PDB file of C-alpha atoms in Angstrom:
ATOM      1  CA  GLY A1203       0.016  -0.021  -0.186  1.00 58.00           C
ATOM      2  CA  ARG A1204       1.036   3.724  -0.056  1.00 75.00           C
ATOM      3  CA  ARG A1205       3.331   5.057   2.708  1.00 84.00           C
ATOM      4  CA  PRO A1206       2.463   8.205   4.488  1.00 87.00           C
ATOM      5  CA  PRO A1207       4.274  11.380   3.660  1.00 90.00           C
ATOM      6  CA  PRO A1208       7.335  11.723   6.179  1.00 87.00           C
ATOM      7  CA  LEU A1209       6.120  14.667   7.846  1.00 92.00           C
ATOM      8  CA  ALA A1210       2.867  13.243   8.368  1.00 94.00           C
ATOM      9  CA  ALA A1211       4.148  11.573  11.577  1.00 93.00           C
ATOM     10  CA  LEU A1212       4.725  13.615  14.619  1.00 93.00           C
ATOM     11  CA  SER A1213       8.160  11.771  15.369  1.00 92.00           C
ATOM     12  CA  GLN A1214       9.423  12.831  11.840  1.00 90.00           C
ATOM     13  CA  ALA A1215       8.326  16.591  12.449  1.00 89.00           C
ATOM     14  CA  LEU A1216       9.958  16.568  15.977  1.00 88.00           C
ATOM     15  CA  ARG A1217      13.084  15.140  14.337  1.00 87.00           C
ATOM     16  CA  LEU A1218      13.313  18.051  11.814  1.00 83.00           C
ATOM     17  CA  GLU A1219      12.415  20.599  14.363  1.00 74.00           C
ATOM     18  CA  ARG A1220      15.849  19.599  16.493  1.00 72.00           C
ATOM     19  CA  GLY A1221      17.762  20.747  13.432  1.00 61.00           C
ATOM     20  CA  ARG A1222      15.987  24.022  13.053  1.00 60.00           C
ATOM     21  CA  ARG A1223      16.370  27.357  14.950  1.00 47.00           C
ATOM     22  CA  SER A1224      12.820  28.170  14.702  1.00 49.00           C
ATOM     23  CA  GLY A1225      12.008  25.683  17.569  1.00 47.00           C
ATOM     24  CA  SER A1226       8.465  24.409  17.293  1.00 73.00           C
ATOM     25  CA  ALA A1227       7.477  26.254  14.405  1.00 83.00           C
ATOM     26  CA  LEU A1228       6.426  23.241  12.321  1.00 89.00           C
ATOM     27  CA  VAL A1229       4.222  21.781  14.953  1.00 91.00           C
ATOM     28  CA  PHE A1230       3.124  25.122  16.462  1.00 89.00           C
ATOM     29  CA  PRO A1231       3.251  27.559  13.774  1.00 91.00           C
ATOM     30  CA  LEU A1232       1.543  30.388  15.484  1.00 86.00           C
ATOM     31  CA  GLN A1233       4.282  30.284  18.148  1.00 81.00           C
ATOM     32  CA  GLY A1234       6.921  30.794  15.427  1.00 77.00           C
ATOM     33  CA  LEU A1235       4.884  33.741  13.966  1.00 81.00           C
ATOM     34  CA  ALA A1236       4.639  35.285  17.392  1.00 75.00           C
ATOM     35  CA  ARG A1237       8.451  35.833  17.676  1.00 74.00           C
ATOM     36  CA  CYS A1238       7.756  38.525  14.857  1.00 74.00           C
ATOM     37  CA  LEU A1239       5.530  40.663  17.202  1.00 69.00           C
ATOM     38  CA  LEU A1240       6.759  43.843  18.232  1.00 57.00           C
ATOM     39  CA  PRO A1241       7.306  44.175  22.243  1.00 58.00           C
ATOM     40  CA  GLY A1242       3.977  44.801  23.932  1.00 54.00           C
ATOM     41  CA  ALA A1243       2.018  43.483  21.002  1.00 55.00           C
ATOM     42  CA  GLU A1244      -1.195  41.445  21.865  1.00 59.00           C
ATOM     43  CA  ALA A1245      -0.187  37.676  21.968  1.00 60.00           C
ATOM     44  CA  ALA A1246      -2.593  36.097  24.553  1.00 59.00           C
ATOM     45  CA  ALA A1247      -4.723  34.590  21.739  1.00 62.00           C
ATOM     46  CA  LEU A1248      -1.936  33.091  19.818  1.00 67.00           C
ATOM     47  CA  GLY A1249      -1.314  30.314  22.424  1.00 67.00           C
ATOM     48  CA  LEU A1250      -4.497  29.346  24.020  1.00 81.00           C
ATOM     49  CA  PHE A1251      -4.204  25.847  22.805  1.00 91.00           C
ATOM     50  CA  GLN A1252      -0.536  24.277  23.466  1.00 88.00           C
ATOM     51  CA  PRO A1253      -0.793  20.551  24.047  1.00 93.00           C
ATOM     52  CA  GLY A1254       2.197  18.520  25.478  1.00 92.00           C
ATOM     53  CA  LEU A1255       3.865  15.790  23.393  1.00 93.00           C
ATOM     54  CA  ALA A1256       1.552  13.102  25.260  1.00 94.00           C
ATOM     55  CA  ALA A1257      -1.499  14.556  24.236  1.00 95.00           C
ATOM     56  CA  LEU A1258      -0.200  15.103  20.407  1.00 96.00           C
ATOM     57  CA  ARG A1259       0.712  11.473  20.354  1.00 95.00           C
ATOM     58  CA  SER A1260      -2.547  10.277  21.625  1.00 96.00           C
ATOM     59  CA  ALA A1261      -4.493  12.337  18.852  1.00 97.00           C
ATOM     60  CA  GLU A1262      -2.115  10.833  16.326  1.00 97.00           C
ATOM     61  CA  ARG A1263      -2.926   7.487  17.262  1.00 96.00           C
ATOM     62  CA  LEU A1264      -6.715   8.012  16.682  1.00 97.00           C
ATOM     63  CA  PHE A1265      -5.797   9.226  13.067  1.00 97.00           C
ATOM     64  CA  ALA A1266      -3.685   6.103  12.168  1.00 96.00           C
ATOM     65  CA  ALA A1267      -5.929   3.135  11.159  1.00 95.00           C
ATOM     66  CA  GLY A1268      -4.844  -0.212  12.665  1.00 94.00           C
ATOM     67  CA  PRO A1269      -6.276  -3.588  13.984  1.00 94.00           C
ATOM     68  CA  GLY A1270      -9.566  -2.990  15.517  1.00 95.00           C
ATOM     69  CA  HIS A1271      -9.277   0.676  14.737  1.00 97.00           C
ATOM     70  CA  ALA A1272     -10.885   1.559  11.297  1.00 96.00           C
ATOM     71  CA  VAL A1273     -10.536   4.845   9.861  1.00 97.00           C
ATOM     72  CA  GLY A1274     -12.024   5.685   6.324  1.00 95.00           C
ATOM     73  CA  TYR A1275     -14.772   7.161   4.193  1.00 94.00           C
ATOM     74  CA  LEU A1276     -18.333   6.319   5.637  1.00 95.00           C
ATOM     75  CA  SER A1277     -20.807   7.798   3.265  1.00 94.00           C
ATOM     76  CA  SER A1278     -21.828  10.880   1.197  1.00 92.00           C
ATOM     77  CA  ALA A1279     -25.147  12.963   1.431  1.00 91.00           C
ATOM     78  CA  VAL A1280     -26.884  15.424  -0.230  1.00 86.00           C
ATOM     79  CA  ARG A1281     -29.711  15.815   2.095  1.00 86.00           C
ATOM     80  CA  MET A1282     -29.931  15.315   5.762  1.00 89.00           C
ATOM     81  CA  GLU A1283     -32.369  12.259   5.776  1.00 89.00           C
ATOM     82  CA  HIS A1284     -29.190  10.629   3.575  1.00 91.00           C
ATOM     83  CA  ALA A1285     -26.644  11.390   6.209  1.00 94.00           C
ATOM     84  CA  PRO A1286     -25.342   8.652   8.634  1.00 95.00           C
ATOM     85  CA  PRO A1287     -26.904   8.143  12.014  1.00 95.00           C
ATOM     86  CA  PRO A1288     -25.547  10.854  14.498  1.00 95.00           C
ATOM     87  CA  ALA A1289     -23.907   8.245  16.679  1.00 94.00           C
ATOM     88  CA  LEU A1290     -20.563   9.830  17.366  1.00 97.00           C
ATOM     89  CA  PRO A1291     -19.244  13.121  18.124  1.00 98.00           C
ATOM     90  CA  GLU A1292     -18.904  15.129  14.718  1.00 98.00           C
ATOM     91  CA  VAL A1293     -16.661  17.881  13.484  1.00 98.00           C
ATOM     92  CA  CYS A1294     -17.203  19.638   9.910  1.00 97.00           C
ATOM     93  CA  PHE A1295     -15.076  21.566   7.604  1.00 97.00           C
ATOM     94  CA  ILE A1296     -16.303  24.387   5.343  1.00 94.00           C
ATOM     95  CA  GLY A1297     -14.732  27.047   3.289  1.00 92.00           C
ATOM     96  CA  ARG A1298     -14.514  28.726   0.058  1.00 90.00           C
ATOM     97  CA  SER A1299     -14.379  26.484  -3.051  1.00 84.00           C
ATOM     98  CA  ASN A1300     -10.563  26.969  -3.572  1.00 88.00           C
ATOM     99  CA  VAL A1301      -9.309  27.179   0.063  1.00 93.00           C
ATOM    100  CA  GLY A1302      -8.030  23.858   0.107  1.00 92.00           C
ATOM    101  CA  LYS A1303     -10.289  21.964   2.242  1.00 93.00           C
ATOM    102  CA  SER A1304     -10.081  18.341   0.718  1.00 90.00           C
ATOM    103  CA  SER A1305      -6.243  18.823   0.738  1.00 93.00           C
ATOM    104  CA  LEU A1306      -6.191  19.526   4.220  1.00 96.00           C
ATOM    105  CA  ILE A1307      -8.770  16.719   5.327  1.00 96.00           C
ATOM    106  CA  ARG A1308      -6.274  14.279   3.333  1.00 94.00           C
ATOM    107  CA  ALA A1309      -3.368  15.785   5.239  1.00 96.00           C
ATOM    108  CA  LEU A1310      -5.083  15.044   8.517  1.00 97.00           C
ATOM    109  CA  PHE A1311      -5.538  11.462   7.485  1.00 97.00           C
ATOM    110  CA  ALA A1312      -2.125  11.104   5.668  1.00 95.00           C
ATOM    111  CA  LEU A1313      -1.208   8.551   8.467  1.00 96.00           C
ATOM    112  CA  SER A1314      -3.953   6.160   7.021  1.00 95.00           C
ATOM    113  CA  PRO A1315      -3.010   6.132   3.546  1.00 90.00           C
ATOM    114  CA  ALA A1316      -5.806   3.708   2.550  1.00 90.00           C
ATOM    115  CA  VAL A1317      -8.435   6.756   3.092  1.00 93.00           C
ATOM    116  CA  GLU A1318      -9.550   8.292  -0.072  1.00 86.00           C
ATOM    117  CA  VAL A1319     -10.154  12.093   0.070  1.00 84.00           C
ATOM    118  CA  ARG A1320     -10.382  13.303  -3.622  1.00 69.00           C
ATOM    119  CA  VAL A1321      -8.610  16.455  -4.293  1.00 63.00           C
ATOM    120  CA  SER A1322      -9.084  18.181  -7.600  1.00 53.00           C
ATOM    121  CA  LYS A1323      -7.544  20.951  -9.406  1.00 54.00           C
ATOM    122  CA  THR A1324     -10.760  22.268 -10.412  1.00 56.00           C
ATOM    123  CA  PRO A1325     -12.406  24.302  -7.315  1.00 52.00           C
ATOM    124  CA  GLY A1326     -15.896  23.379  -6.323  1.00 50.00           C
ATOM    125  CA  HIS A1327     -15.271  19.554  -6.717  1.00 53.00           C
ATOM    126  CA  THR A1328     -16.924  18.567  -3.560  1.00 57.00           C
ATOM    127  CA  LYS A1329     -20.723  18.638  -4.276  1.00 75.00           C
ATOM    128  CA  LYS A1330     -21.965  16.494  -1.311  1.00 86.00           C
ATOM    129  CA  MET A1331     -21.310  16.305   2.364  1.00 91.00           C
ATOM    130  CA  ASN A1332     -18.561  13.449   2.873  1.00 93.00           C
ATOM    131  CA  PHE A1333     -18.654  11.757   5.929  1.00 96.00           C
ATOM    132  CA  PHE A1334     -15.446   9.761   7.311  1.00 97.00           C
ATOM    133  CA  LYS A1335     -15.391   7.658  10.414  1.00 97.00           C
ATOM    134  CA  VAL A1336     -12.583   7.593  12.846  1.00 98.00           C
ATOM    135  CA  GLY A1337     -12.820   4.394  14.735  1.00 97.00           C
ATOM    136  CA  LYS A1338     -15.523   4.402  17.360  1.00 97.00           C
ATOM    137  CA  TYR A1339     -14.482   7.871  18.418  1.00 98.00           C
ATOM    138  CA  PHE A1340     -15.871  10.654  16.022  1.00 98.00           C
ATOM    139  CA  THR A1341     -16.773  11.436  12.289  1.00 98.00           C
ATOM    140  CA  LEU A1342     -15.384  14.173  10.098  1.00 98.00           C
ATOM    141  CA  VAL A1343     -17.443  15.798   7.599  1.00 96.00           C
ATOM    142  CA  ASP A1344     -16.109  17.470   4.481  1.00 94.00           C
ATOM    143  CA  MET A1345     -18.843  19.908   3.220  1.00 90.00           C
ATOM    144  CA  PRO A1346     -19.126  21.424  -0.230  1.00 86.00           C
ATOM    145  CA  GLY A1347     -17.325  24.517  -0.795  1.00 84.00           C
ATOM    146  CA  TYR A1348     -19.237  28.002  -0.921  1.00 82.00           C
ATOM    147  CA  GLY A1349     -18.741  30.772  -3.451  1.00 71.00           C
ATOM    148  CA  TYR A1350     -17.353  29.915  -6.938  1.00 58.00           C
ATOM    149  CA  ARG A1351     -19.127  26.689  -8.319  1.00 55.00           C
ATOM    150  CA  ALA A1352     -20.859  25.862  -4.973  1.00 53.00           C
ATOM    151  CA  PRO A1353     -23.689  23.269  -5.599  1.00 51.00           C
ATOM    152  CA  GLU A1354     -27.039  24.867  -6.437  1.00 59.00           C
ATOM    153  CA  ASP A1355     -28.469  23.432  -3.194  1.00 64.00           C
ATOM    154  CA  PHE A1356     -25.617  24.480  -0.973  1.00 69.00           C
ATOM    155  CA  VAL A1357     -27.489  26.905   1.342  1.00 74.00           C
ATOM    156  CA  GLU A1358     -30.324  24.262   1.943  1.00 77.00           C
ATOM    157  CA  MET A1359     -27.733  21.362   2.394  1.00 82.00           C
ATOM    158  CA  VAL A1360     -25.357  23.314   4.636  1.00 85.00           C
ATOM    159  CA  GLU A1361     -27.896  25.372   6.630  1.00 87.00           C
ATOM    160  CA  ALA A1362     -29.915  22.283   7.441  1.00 89.00           C
ATOM    161  CA  TYR A1363     -26.866  20.371   8.487  1.00 92.00           C
ATOM    162  CA  LEU A1364     -25.645  23.049  10.879  1.00 92.00           C
ATOM    163  CA  GLN A1365     -28.997  23.529  12.368  1.00 91.00           C
ATOM    164  CA  LYS A1366     -30.098  20.096  12.734  1.00 91.00           C
ATOM    165  CA  ARG A1367     -26.785  17.824  13.498  1.00 94.00           C
ATOM    166  CA  GLN A1368     -27.061  17.493  17.129  1.00 94.00           C
ATOM    167  CA  ASN A1369     -23.654  15.565  17.317  1.00 97.00           C
ATOM    168  CA  LEU A1370     -21.895  18.575  15.918  1.00 97.00           C
ATOM    169  CA  LYS A1371     -19.246  19.517  18.399  1.00 97.00           C
ATOM    170  CA  ARG A1372     -17.145  22.158  16.318  1.00 98.00           C
ATOM    171  CA  THR A1373     -17.141  23.533  12.770  1.00 98.00           C
ATOM    172  CA  PHE A1374     -13.692  24.580  11.144  1.00 98.00           C
ATOM    173  CA  LEU A1375     -14.102  27.511   9.089  1.00 97.00           C
ATOM    174  CA  LEU A1376     -11.260  27.495   6.450  1.00 97.00           C
ATOM    175  CA  VAL A1377      -9.724  30.870   5.319  1.00 97.00           C
ATOM    176  CA  ASP A1378      -7.113  31.284   2.691  1.00 96.00           C
ATOM    177  CA  GLY A1379      -3.906  32.295   4.767  1.00 96.00           C
ATOM    178  CA  VAL A1380      -2.534  34.470   1.437  1.00 95.00           C
ATOM    179  CA  VAL A1381      -5.783  36.481   0.907  1.00 94.00           C
ATOM    180  CA  GLY A1382      -7.480  36.667   4.441  1.00 94.00           C
ATOM    181  CA  LEU A1383     -10.924  36.945   4.937  1.00 95.00           C
ATOM    182  CA  GLN A1384     -13.151  37.679   1.869  1.00 92.00           C
ATOM    183  CA  LYS A1385     -16.950  38.729   1.417  1.00 90.00           C
ATOM    184  CA  THR A1386     -18.082  35.045   1.235  1.00 89.00           C
ATOM    185  CA  ASP A1387     -16.292  34.239   4.402  1.00 93.00           C
ATOM    186  CA  HIS A1388     -18.142  36.971   6.231  1.00 93.00           C
ATOM    187  CA  ILE A1389     -21.347  35.535   5.288  1.00 89.00           C
ATOM    188  CA  ALA A1390     -20.626  32.026   6.601  1.00 91.00           C
ATOM    189  CA  VAL A1391     -19.233  33.756   9.786  1.00 94.00           C
ATOM    190  CA  GLU A1392     -22.733  35.576  10.033  1.00 93.00           C
ATOM    191  CA  MET A1393     -24.553  32.346   9.363  1.00 91.00           C
ATOM    192  CA  LEU A1394     -22.544  30.666  12.225  1.00 94.00           C
ATOM    193  CA  GLU A1395     -23.100  33.311  14.692  1.00 96.00           C
ATOM    194  CA  GLU A1396     -26.712  33.365  13.884  1.00 93.00           C
ATOM    195  CA  PHE A1397     -27.128  29.853  14.389  1.00 93.00           C
ATOM    196  CA  GLY A1398     -25.065  30.004  17.399  1.00 95.00           C
ATOM    197  CA  ILE A1399     -22.695  27.358  16.602  1.00 94.00           C
ATOM    198  CA  PRO A1400     -19.218  27.071  18.237  1.00 97.00           C
ATOM    199  CA  TYR A1401     -16.581  27.262  15.421  1.00 97.00           C
ATOM    200  CA  VAL A1402     -12.867  27.761  14.806  1.00 97.00           C
ATOM    201  CA  MET A1403     -10.957  29.576  12.108  1.00 97.00           C
ATOM    202  CA  VAL A1404      -8.360  27.640  10.208  1.00 98.00           C
ATOM    203  CA  LEU A1405      -5.770  29.606   7.822  1.00 97.00           C
ATOM    204  CA  THR A1406      -4.764  27.452   4.904  1.00 97.00           C
ATOM    205  CA  LYS A1407      -1.851  27.486   2.543  1.00 97.00           C
ATOM    206  CA  ILE A1408       0.407  29.382   4.912  1.00 96.00           C
ATOM    207  CA  ASP A1409       3.596  27.888   2.990  1.00 95.00           C
ATOM    208  CA  ARG A1410       2.310  30.418   0.128  1.00 95.00           C
ATOM    209  CA  ALA A1411       2.481  33.638   2.240  1.00 94.00           C
ATOM    210  CA  SER A1412       5.281  35.597   3.181  1.00 93.00           C
ATOM    211  CA  LYS A1413       5.844  35.707   7.142  1.00 90.00           C
ATOM    212  CA  GLY A1414       4.990  39.366   6.874  1.00 90.00           C
ATOM    213  CA  LEU A1415       1.692  38.935   5.037  1.00 94.00           C
ATOM    214  CA  LEU A1416       0.609  36.052   7.105  1.00 93.00           C
ATOM    215  CA  LEU A1417       1.500  37.930  10.322  1.00 91.00           C
ATOM    216  CA  LYS A1418      -0.638  40.797   8.974  1.00 92.00           C
ATOM    217  CA  ASN A1419      -3.766  38.309   8.041  1.00 94.00           C
ATOM    218  CA  VAL A1420      -3.351  36.711  11.332  1.00 92.00           C
ATOM    219  CA  LEU A1421      -3.453  39.958  13.427  1.00 90.00           C
ATOM    220  CA  GLY A1422      -6.280  41.291  11.220  1.00 92.00           C
ATOM    221  CA  ILE A1423      -8.417  38.147  11.673  1.00 94.00           C
ATOM    222  CA  GLN A1424      -7.748  37.860  15.316  1.00 91.00           C
ATOM    223  CA  GLU A1425      -9.165  41.600  15.868  1.00 91.00           C
ATOM    224  CA  PHE A1426     -12.155  40.660  13.768  1.00 95.00           C
ATOM    225  CA  VAL A1427     -12.655  37.401  15.864  1.00 95.00           C
ATOM    226  CA  LYS A1428     -12.150  39.577  19.305  1.00 92.00           C
ATOM    227  CA  GLU A1429     -14.527  42.665  17.835  1.00 94.00           C
ATOM    228  CA  LYS A1430     -17.003  40.751  15.877  1.00 95.00           C
ATOM    229  CA  THR A1431     -17.806  37.297  16.834  1.00 97.00           C
ATOM    230  CA  GLN A1432     -19.214  35.428  19.948  1.00 96.00           C
ATOM    231  CA  GLY A1433     -18.882  31.719  18.951  1.00 96.00           C
ATOM    232  CA  CYS A1434     -15.519  31.793  17.423  1.00 97.00           C
ATOM    233  CA  PHE A1435     -12.590  30.335  19.548  1.00 96.00           C
ATOM    234  CA  PRO A1436      -9.955  33.018  19.898  1.00 92.00           C
ATOM    235  CA  GLN A1437      -6.880  31.167  18.669  1.00 93.00           C
ATOM    236  CA  LEU A1438      -6.370  30.739  15.022  1.00 94.00           C
ATOM    237  CA  PHE A1439      -5.016  27.656  13.663  1.00 96.00           C
ATOM    238  CA  LEU A1440      -2.281  27.828  10.850  1.00 96.00           C
ATOM    239  CA  VAL A1441      -1.724  24.846   8.475  1.00 97.00           C
ATOM    240  CA  SER A1442       0.034  23.770   5.387  1.00 96.00           C
ATOM    241  CA  SER A1443      -1.132  20.558   3.616  1.00 96.00           C
ATOM    242  CA  VAL A1444       2.259  20.634   1.858  1.00 94.00           C
ATOM    243  CA  GLU A1445       4.529  21.020   4.693  1.00 94.00           C
ATOM    244  CA  PHE A1446       2.496  19.595   7.283  1.00 95.00           C
ATOM    245  CA  SER A1447       2.765  22.724   9.350  1.00 95.00           C
ATOM    246  CA  GLY A1448       0.086  22.802  12.200  1.00 96.00           C
ATOM    247  CA  ILE A1449      -1.470  19.491  11.129  1.00 97.00           C
ATOM    248  CA  HIS A1450      -0.459  17.679  14.172  1.00 97.00           C
ATOM    249  CA  LEU A1451      -1.873  20.691  16.511  1.00 96.00           C
ATOM    250  CA  LEU A1452      -5.231  20.581  14.409  1.00 98.00           C
ATOM    251  CA  ARG A1453      -5.598  16.652  14.897  1.00 98.00           C
ATOM    252  CA  CYS A1454      -5.040  17.195  18.424  1.00 97.00           C
ATOM    253  CA  PHE A1455      -7.539  19.914  18.786  1.00 97.00           C
ATOM    254  CA  ILE A1456     -10.205  17.761  16.951  1.00 98.00           C
ATOM    255  CA  ALA A1457      -9.515  14.955  19.268  1.00 98.00           C
ATOM    256  CA  HIS A1458     -10.005  17.327  22.178  1.00 96.00           C
ATOM    257  CA  VAL A1459     -13.334  19.007  21.073  1.00 97.00           C
ATOM    258  CA  THR A1460     -14.742  15.624  20.299  1.00 97.00           C
ATOM    259  CA  GLY A1461     -14.226  14.400  23.782  1.00 96.00           C
ATOM    260  CA  ASN A1462     -11.504  11.941  23.084  1.00 96.00           C
ATOM    261  CA  LEU A1463      -8.821  13.893  24.650  1.00 89.00           C
ATOM    262  CA  PRO A1464     -10.352  15.315  27.924  1.00 71.00           C
ATOM    263  CA  THR A1465      -7.221  16.632  29.629  1.00 69.00           C
ATOM    264  CA  VAL A1466      -4.773  18.284  27.672  1.00 67.00           C
ATOM    265  CA  GLU A1467      -1.404  18.980  29.543  1.00 62.00           C
ATOM    266  CA  ASP A1468       0.544  22.155  28.815  1.00 52.00           C
ATOM    267  CA  SER A1469       3.924  21.749  27.099  1.00 43.00           C
TER     268      SER A1469
END
């Protein structure tokens, strides 16, 4: 079978980190970015979730298929009545059509190479809600992208899911780390706020942004979250599906919010 990419494993990422001056920037990209802040700048929201190695390793085991622990595609649905029963805690991923959502989900599941997450070069490829089961612990949902080439029934599909899915523990709203928040993202935020759904913002494609641009976007979005939202987790999550930056931390946060990592010790 296929082998996982080298940096998909925490051990490989930590081995690479030991040879870098940037310290834990690969596993904790926000920490690396925080070093660029001017003295006295507000940095509290940049490090609210900082699990230790034991928690990171526990989360990694959840995403790695093994004997008695099946990880993989479960089913797809275009309407709520076609969705699998809400038997497990669940998280979902939403974002603009070209934000890199399917690439991120594939990176999260990289330790289980048999998991098929289709990634298309054409934006708007995902037309259904795709459900993935992580053993007996939780399910993860890849939602259709909004904006460019969104399915005609996108609003009906997504709103129904967000309002009716009682086992939904957290929604991950993906934002392009290069361009920052767009008008369509603001609409998504308004929808999540209106429904009272707890959500997290994840900045994707950070490998494509200069450190200065990324810092500008992070601080701008952080201020937006502080001033304009109530249901958004204050800390942003930065990820690169190419370099695996932030992937290990995001796995850990998913395990935490689904109740599969009840205690997260500080590093």
